[in-house]
Amino acid sequence: MELENVKKTVGNDHDEPKINYRGWKAMPFIIGNETFEKLGAVGTLANLLIYLTSVFNMKNITAATIINIFNGTANFGTMIGAYLCDTYFGRYNTLGFATVASFLVLASALEQRVSVIKFYIGYHF
């Protein structure tokens, strides 16, 4: 009799929390994010090609080679980041570092832009 009670107690799975996946509710946001990220990357690469051929006076084949190297390096960088994230740093530490780094780069770019605008306005007025 006691053996049956022990089996019932051990085999009881009603106490385990049920995992609730978001599923398709989050999928449009993920697809939208990736779509606009790729649009931005392709637009940047097209502008980089024009910049390299017009400002640096490179041949089209040389500019295309540089763009392919840049694109391949950027895509390979995500694999390196994923490896480091999974192996050493963890998901949240890596996301936190990337967020802070992106913010600092954006802030430095905006600071340069504002100083140029101030110089331009002060110079003409």
PDB file of C-alpha atoms in Angstrom:
ATOM      1  CA  MET A   1       0.000   0.000   0.000  1.00  0.00           C
ATOM      2  CA  GLU A   2       2.784   2.440   0.849  1.00  0.00           C
ATOM      3  CA  LEU A   3       4.585   1.622  -2.384  1.00  0.00           C
ATOM      4  CA  GLU A   4       1.546   2.716  -4.424  1.00  0.00           C
ATOM      5  CA  ASN A   5       1.371   6.045  -2.565  1.00  0.00           C
ATOM      6  CA  VAL A   6       5.055   6.681  -3.241  1.00  0.00           C
ATOM      7  CA  LYS A   7       4.583   5.985  -6.947  1.00  0.00           C
ATOM      8  CA  LYS A   8       1.632   8.347  -7.111  1.00  0.00           C
ATOM      9  CA  THR A   9       3.548  11.086  -5.316  1.00  0.00           C
ATOM     10  CA  VAL A  10       6.623  10.772  -7.526  1.00  0.00           C
ATOM     11  CA  GLY A  11       4.653  10.507 -10.754  1.00  0.00           C
ATOM     12  CA  ASN A  12       2.492  13.566 -10.093  1.00  0.00           C
ATOM     13  CA  ASP A  13       3.289  16.191 -12.774  1.00  0.00           C
ATOM     14  CA  HIS A  14       0.542  18.665 -11.977  1.00  0.00           C
ATOM     15  CA  ASP A  15       2.916  20.793  -9.904  1.00  0.00           C
ATOM     16  CA  GLU A  16       5.245  21.626 -12.811  1.00  0.00           C
ATOM     17  CA  PRO A  17       4.748  25.110 -14.276  1.00  0.00           C
ATOM     18  CA  LYS A  18       3.444  25.207 -17.804  1.00  0.00           C
ATOM     19  CA  ILE A  19       5.713  26.929 -20.322  1.00  0.00           C
ATOM     20  CA  ASN A  20       3.856  29.616 -22.252  1.00  0.00           C
ATOM     21  CA  TYR A  21       5.495  30.392 -25.590  1.00  0.00           C
ATOM     22  CA  ARG A  22       4.592  33.628 -27.337  1.00  0.00           C
ATOM     23  CA  GLY A  23       4.752  31.998 -30.761  1.00  0.00           C
ATOM     24  CA  TRP A  24       3.134  33.891 -33.600  1.00  0.00           C
ATOM     25  CA  LYS A  25       2.360  36.951 -31.494  1.00  0.00           C
ATOM     26  CA  ALA A  26       6.026  37.979 -31.541  1.00  0.00           C
ATOM     27  CA  MET A  27       6.813  36.762 -35.057  1.00  0.00           C
ATOM     28  CA  PRO A  28       5.650  39.891 -36.987  1.00  0.00           C
ATOM     29  CA  PHE A  29       7.960  42.053 -34.889  1.00  0.00           C
ATOM     30  CA  ILE A  30      10.920  39.771 -35.539  1.00  0.00           C
ATOM     31  CA  ILE A  31      10.232  39.632 -39.281  1.00  0.00           C
ATOM     32  CA  GLY A  32       9.727  43.408 -39.436  1.00  0.00           C
ATOM     33  CA  ASN A  33      12.953  44.050 -37.559  1.00  0.00           C
ATOM     34  CA  GLU A  34      14.969  41.785 -39.845  1.00  0.00           C
ATOM     35  CA  THR A  35      13.332  43.229 -42.972  1.00  0.00           C
ATOM     36  CA  PHE A  36      14.151  46.823 -42.115  1.00  0.00           C
ATOM     37  CA  GLU A  37      17.645  45.878 -40.951  1.00  0.00           C
ATOM     38  CA  LYS A  38      18.364  44.244 -44.314  1.00  0.00           C
ATOM     39  CA  LEU A  39      16.889  47.210 -46.191  1.00  0.00           C
ATOM     40  CA  GLY A  40      19.203  49.525 -44.273  1.00  0.00           C
ATOM     41  CA  ALA A  41      22.214  47.307 -44.931  1.00  0.00           C
ATOM     42  CA  VAL A  42      21.518  47.039 -48.672  1.00  0.00           C
ATOM     43  CA  GLY A  43      20.947  50.799 -48.910  1.00  0.00           C
ATOM     44  CA  THR A  44      24.198  51.463 -47.093  1.00  0.00           C
ATOM     45  CA  LEU A  45      26.116  49.137 -49.391  1.00  0.00           C
ATOM     46  CA  ALA A  46      24.654  50.813 -52.482  1.00  0.00           C
ATOM     47  CA  ASN A  47      25.619  54.242 -51.151  1.00  0.00           C
ATOM     48  CA  LEU A  48      29.077  52.938 -50.277  1.00  0.00           C
ATOM     49  CA  LEU A  49      29.550  51.764 -53.877  1.00  0.00           C
ATOM     50  CA  ILE A  50      28.668  55.210 -55.217  1.00  0.00           C
ATOM     51  CA  TYR A  51      30.933  56.857 -52.636  1.00  0.00           C
ATOM     52  CA  LEU A  52      33.899  54.650 -53.472  1.00  0.00           C
ATOM     53  CA  THR A  53      33.544  55.168 -57.225  1.00  0.00           C
ATOM     54  CA  SER A  54      32.868  58.914 -57.147  1.00  0.00           C
ATOM     55  CA  VAL A  55      34.908  60.270 -54.220  1.00  0.00           C
ATOM     56  CA  PHE A  56      37.807  57.802 -54.186  1.00  0.00           C
ATOM     57  CA  ASN A  57      37.734  57.309 -57.983  1.00  0.00           C
ATOM     58  CA  MET A  58      37.950  53.522 -57.716  1.00  0.00           C
ATOM     59  CA  LYS A  59      37.094  51.164 -60.511  1.00  0.00           C
ATOM     60  CA  ASN A  60      33.746  49.436 -60.176  1.00  0.00           C
ATOM     61  CA  ILE A  61      35.321  46.000 -59.716  1.00  0.00           C
ATOM     62  CA  THR A  62      37.614  47.249 -56.928  1.00  0.00           C
ATOM     63  CA  ALA A  63      34.735  48.976 -55.155  1.00  0.00           C
ATOM     64  CA  ALA A  64      32.580  45.849 -55.487  1.00  0.00           C
ATOM     65  CA  THR A  65      35.388  43.734 -54.023  1.00  0.00           C
ATOM     66  CA  ILE A  66      35.732  46.062 -51.040  1.00  0.00           C
ATOM     67  CA  ILE A  67      31.971  45.992 -50.488  1.00  0.00           C
ATOM     68  CA  ASN A  68      31.913  42.185 -50.648  1.00  0.00           C
ATOM     69  CA  ILE A  69      34.726  42.000 -48.083  1.00  0.00           C
ATOM     70  CA  PHE A  70      32.885  44.470 -45.838  1.00  0.00           C
ATOM     71  CA  ASN A  71      29.590  42.599 -46.174  1.00  0.00           C
ATOM     72  CA  GLY A  72      31.206  39.225 -45.522  1.00  0.00           C
ATOM     73  CA  THR A  73      33.035  40.535 -42.478  1.00  0.00           C
ATOM     74  CA  ALA A  74      29.845  42.060 -41.083  1.00  0.00           C
ATOM     75  CA  ASN A  75      27.917  38.829 -41.584  1.00  0.00           C
ATOM     76  CA  PHE A  76      30.732  36.737 -40.099  1.00  0.00           C
ATOM     77  CA  GLY A  77      30.867  39.050 -37.099  1.00  0.00           C
ATOM     78  CA  THR A  78      27.431  37.872 -36.011  1.00  0.00           C
ATOM     79  CA  MET A  79      28.706  34.303 -35.882  1.00  0.00           C
ATOM     80  CA  ILE A  80      31.667  35.351 -33.745  1.00  0.00           C
ATOM     81  CA  GLY A  81      29.339  37.312 -31.472  1.00  0.00           C
ATOM     82  CA  ALA A  82      26.984  34.343 -31.149  1.00  0.00           C
ATOM     83  CA  TYR A  83      29.866  32.040 -30.245  1.00  0.00           C
ATOM     84  CA  LEU A  84      31.212  34.434 -27.614  1.00  0.00           C
ATOM     85  CA  CYS A  85      27.720  34.985 -26.237  1.00  0.00           C
ATOM     86  CA  ASP A  86      26.964  31.284 -25.904  1.00  0.00           C
ATOM     87  CA  THR A  87      30.403  30.295 -24.646  1.00  0.00           C
ATOM     88  CA  TYR A  88      31.642  33.044 -22.351  1.00  0.00           C
ATOM     89  CA  PHE A  89      29.458  36.064 -21.679  1.00  0.00           C
ATOM     90  CA  GLY A  90      25.832  34.987 -21.673  1.00  0.00           C
ATOM     91  CA  ARG A  91      22.835  36.374 -23.476  1.00  0.00           C
ATOM     92  CA  TYR A  92      21.999  39.356 -21.270  1.00  0.00           C
ATOM     93  CA  ASN A  93      25.569  40.546 -20.754  1.00  0.00           C
ATOM     94  CA  THR A  94      26.153  40.498 -24.507  1.00  0.00           C
ATOM     95  CA  LEU A  95      22.898  42.341 -25.221  1.00  0.00           C
ATOM     96  CA  GLY A  96      23.715  44.926 -22.567  1.00  0.00           C
ATOM     97  CA  PHE A  97      27.208  45.493 -23.938  1.00  0.00           C
ATOM     98  CA  ALA A  98      25.933  45.765 -27.526  1.00  0.00           C
ATOM     99  CA  THR A  99      23.214  48.210 -26.479  1.00  0.00           C
ATOM    100  CA  VAL A 100      25.660  50.454 -24.624  1.00  0.00           C
ATOM    101  CA  ALA A 101      28.183  50.287 -27.487  1.00  0.00           C
ATOM    102  CA  SER A 102      25.522  51.166 -30.079  1.00  0.00           C
ATOM    103  CA  PHE A 103      24.310  54.067 -27.954  1.00  0.00           C
ATOM    104  CA  LEU A 104      27.842  55.433 -27.527  1.00  0.00           C
ATOM    105  CA  VAL A 105      28.524  55.247 -31.265  1.00  0.00           C
ATOM    106  CA  LEU A 106      25.209  56.978 -32.003  1.00  0.00           C
ATOM    107  CA  ALA A 107      25.899  59.661 -29.396  1.00  0.00           C
ATOM    108  CA  SER A 108      29.366  60.356 -30.799  1.00  0.00           C
ATOM    109  CA  ALA A 109      27.967  60.589 -34.330  1.00  0.00           C
ATOM    110  CA  LEU A 110      25.249  62.996 -33.184  1.00  0.00           C
ATOM    111  CA  GLU A 111      27.774  65.086 -31.279  1.00  0.00           C
ATOM    112  CA  GLN A 112      29.869  65.540 -34.414  1.00  0.00           C
ATOM    113  CA  ARG A 113      26.766  66.422 -36.405  1.00  0.00           C
ATOM    114  CA  VAL A 114      25.661  69.037 -33.867  1.00  0.00           C
ATOM    115  CA  SER A 115      29.119  70.634 -33.767  1.00  0.00           C
ATOM    116  CA  VAL A 116      29.125  70.897 -37.568  1.00  0.00           C
ATOM    117  CA  ILE A 117      25.660  72.489 -37.536  1.00  0.00           C
ATOM    118  CA  LYS A 118      26.716  74.956 -34.835  1.00  0.00           C
ATOM    119  CA  PHE A 119      29.799  75.865 -36.844  1.00  0.00           C
ATOM    120  CA  TYR A 120      27.744  76.282 -40.000  1.00  0.00           C
ATOM    121  CA  ILE A 121      25.103  78.458 -38.322  1.00  0.00           C
ATOM    122  CA  GLY A 122      27.698  80.527 -36.474  1.00  0.00           C
ATOM    123  CA  TYR A 123      29.729  80.967 -39.621  1.00  0.00           C
ATOM    124  CA  HIS A 124      26.885  82.281 -41.775  1.00  0.00           C
ATOM    125  CA  PHE A 125      24.993  84.369 -39.212  1.00  0.00           C
TER     126      PHE A 125
END
